């Protein structure tokens, strides 16, 4: 007997994901939605950055795990502490956070709060001279993106 397979709707897929247990922890539909939002935001930001860089004669940036780890930790920390700064509540700079995450050549950091779409946060960054300089710095070779849906904190970490 064969069974016809029907494609899962996004809702059904999230419900299925909500029932998956990993390491003894069950993901909720809310966690699944947040993970989907994070992935969409991160991928959209990287694509936008690389499109903009190409338009200005810069090479595309490669995503680096250590920079991503540093950026995500900072986005999560700002959401948890309800702060908004390049300096963590514990006093660490973006350079120290990147080094602590295992990145040897820190380059820069952009942060934003309150944007839920890659196009919106990219417009804000490109309209800010300092953020724009980081995005268009052709010396940078690597990027890491962090995003926390609580407060919509976005972090870009750049590296050499």
Coordinates of C-alpha atoms in Angstrom, one line a residue:
X1 CA 0.0 0.0 0.0
X2 CA 1.3 3.4 -0.9
X3 CA 0.5 6.6 1.0
X4 CA 0.1 9.9 -0.7
X5 CA 2.2 12.6 0.9
X6 CA 0.8 16.1 1.1
X7 CA 3.1 19.1 1.7
X8 CA 3.0 20.4 5.3
X9 CA 1.7 23.9 5.7
X10 CA 3.9 26.3 7.8
X11 CA 1.6 25.9 10.7
X12 CA 1.7 22.1 10.5
X13 CA 5.4 22.1 10.1
X14 CA 5.8 24.2 13.2
X15 CA 3.4 22.0 15.1
X16 CA 5.5 19.0 14.1
X17 CA 8.7 20.8 15.1
X18 CA 7.0 21.6 18.5
X19 CA 6.7 17.9 19.2
X20 CA 10.3 17.1 18.4
X21 CA 12.3 16.4 21.5
X22 CA 16.1 17.0 21.5
X23 CA 18.3 16.2 24.4
X24 CA 15.3 15.8 26.7
X25 CA 13.9 19.3 25.9
X26 CA 10.8 19.8 23.8
X27 CA 10.7 22.8 21.5
X28 CA 7.5 24.8 21.8
X29 CA 5.7 26.4 18.8
X30 CA 6.8 29.8 20.1
X31 CA 10.4 28.7 20.2
X32 CA 10.1 27.3 16.6
X33 CA 8.6 30.6 15.4
X34 CA 11.4 32.5 17.1
X35 CA 14.0 30.2 15.4
X36 CA 12.4 30.7 12.0
X37 CA 12.4 34.5 12.5
X38 CA 16.0 34.5 13.6
X39 CA 17.1 32.5 10.6
X40 CA 15.1 34.6 8.1
X41 CA 16.5 37.8 9.6
X42 CA 20.1 36.6 9.7
X43 CA 20.1 35.2 6.2
X44 CA 18.3 38.4 4.9
X45 CA 20.9 40.7 6.5
X46 CA 23.8 38.7 5.1
X47 CA 22.3 38.7 1.6
X48 CA 21.6 42.5 1.8
X49 CA 25.1 43.3 3.1
X50 CA 26.7 41.3 0.3
X51 CA 24.4 42.9 -2.4
X52 CA 25.3 46.4 -1.1
X53 CA 29.0 45.5 -1.0
X54 CA 28.9 44.2 -4.5
X55 CA 27.3 47.5 -5.7
X56 CA 30.3 49.3 -4.1
X57 CA 33.0 47.1 -5.5
X58 CA 33.7 45.1 -2.3
X59 CA 34.0 41.3 -2.0
X60 CA 31.1 39.4 -0.3
X61 CA 31.6 38.6 3.3
X62 CA 31.7 35.0 4.5
X63 CA 29.7 34.0 7.5
X64 CA 32.0 33.0 10.4
X65 CA 30.8 30.8 13.3
X66 CA 32.8 32.7 16.0
X67 CA 31.5 36.1 14.8
X68 CA 27.9 34.7 14.7
X69 CA 28.3 33.3 18.2
X70 CA 29.6 36.6 19.5
X71 CA 26.8 38.6 17.7
X72 CA 24.0 36.2 18.9
X73 CA 25.3 36.3 22.5
X74 CA 25.3 40.1 22.4
X75 CA 21.8 40.3 20.9
X76 CA 20.5 37.8 23.5
X77 CA 22.3 39.7 26.3
X78 CA 20.8 43.1 25.3
X79 CA 17.3 41.5 25.2
X80 CA 17.8 39.9 28.6
X81 CA 19.2 43.0 30.3
X82 CA 17.0 45.5 28.3
X83 CA 20.1 47.4 27.4
X84 CA 21.3 48.8 24.1
X85 CA 25.0 49.5 23.7
X86 CA 28.2 48.3 22.1
X87 CA 29.4 47.8 25.7
X88 CA 27.9 44.9 27.5
X89 CA 26.3 45.5 31.0
X90 CA 29.4 43.7 32.4
X91 CA 31.7 46.2 30.7
X92 CA 33.0 44.1 27.8
X93 CA 33.6 45.8 24.5
X94 CA 32.7 44.3 21.1
X95 CA 36.4 43.5 20.7
X96 CA 36.5 41.5 23.9
X97 CA 33.3 39.7 23.0
X98 CA 34.6 38.7 19.6
X99 CA 37.9 37.5 21.1
X100 CA 36.1 35.5 23.8
X101 CA 34.0 33.8 21.1
X102 CA 37.2 32.7 19.4
X103 CA 37.7 35.3 16.7
X104 CA 41.3 36.5 16.4
X105 CA 40.9 39.6 14.2
X106 CA 37.9 41.8 15.3
X107 CA 36.9 44.4 12.8
X108 CA 33.7 46.1 13.9
X109 CA 30.1 45.9 15.2
X110 CA 26.7 47.3 14.2
X111 CA 23.7 47.1 16.5
X112 CA 20.1 48.0 16.1
X113 CA 16.8 47.6 18.0
X114 CA 13.2 47.5 16.9
X115 CA 13.5 46.2 13.3
X116 CA 11.8 42.9 12.3
X117 CA 12.7 42.9 8.6
X118 CA 16.2 42.7 7.0
X119 CA 15.3 45.6 4.6
X120 CA 14.3 47.9 7.5
X121 CA 17.4 47.3 9.6
X122 CA 19.6 47.6 6.6
X123 CA 18.0 50.9 5.6
X124 CA 18.7 52.2 9.1
X125 CA 22.3 51.1 9.1
X126 CA 23.0 52.5 5.6
X127 CA 21.5 55.9 6.7
X128 CA 24.0 56.0 9.6
X129 CA 27.5 57.0 8.6
X130 CA 29.3 54.8 11.1
X131 CA 27.3 51.7 10.4
X132 CA 27.5 52.4 6.7
X133 CA 31.3 52.6 7.0
X134 CA 31.4 49.1 8.6
X135 CA 29.2 47.6 5.9
X136 CA 31.2 49.1 3.1
X137 CA 34.6 48.5 4.6
X138 CA 36.2 46.4 1.8
X139 CA 39.0 45.3 4.2
X140 CA 36.5 43.1 6.1
X141 CA 36.3 39.5 5.0
X142 CA 33.9 37.9 7.5
X143 CA 30.5 38.6 9.2
X144 CA 28.4 37.1 11.9
X145 CA 24.8 38.1 12.6
X146 CA 22.8 37.9 15.8
X147 CA 19.1 38.5 16.2
X148 CA 16.8 38.2 19.2
X149 CA 13.1 38.5 18.5
X150 CA 12.4 39.9 22.0
X151 CA 12.9 43.6 21.4
X152 CA 14.2 42.8 17.9
X153 CA 17.9 43.3 18.6
X154 CA 20.1 42.9 15.6
X155 CA 23.9 42.6 15.8
X156 CA 26.4 42.5 13.0
X157 CA 30.0 41.5 13.8
X158 CA 32.7 42.1 11.2
X159 CA 36.2 40.6 11.1
X160 CA 39.4 40.5 9.1

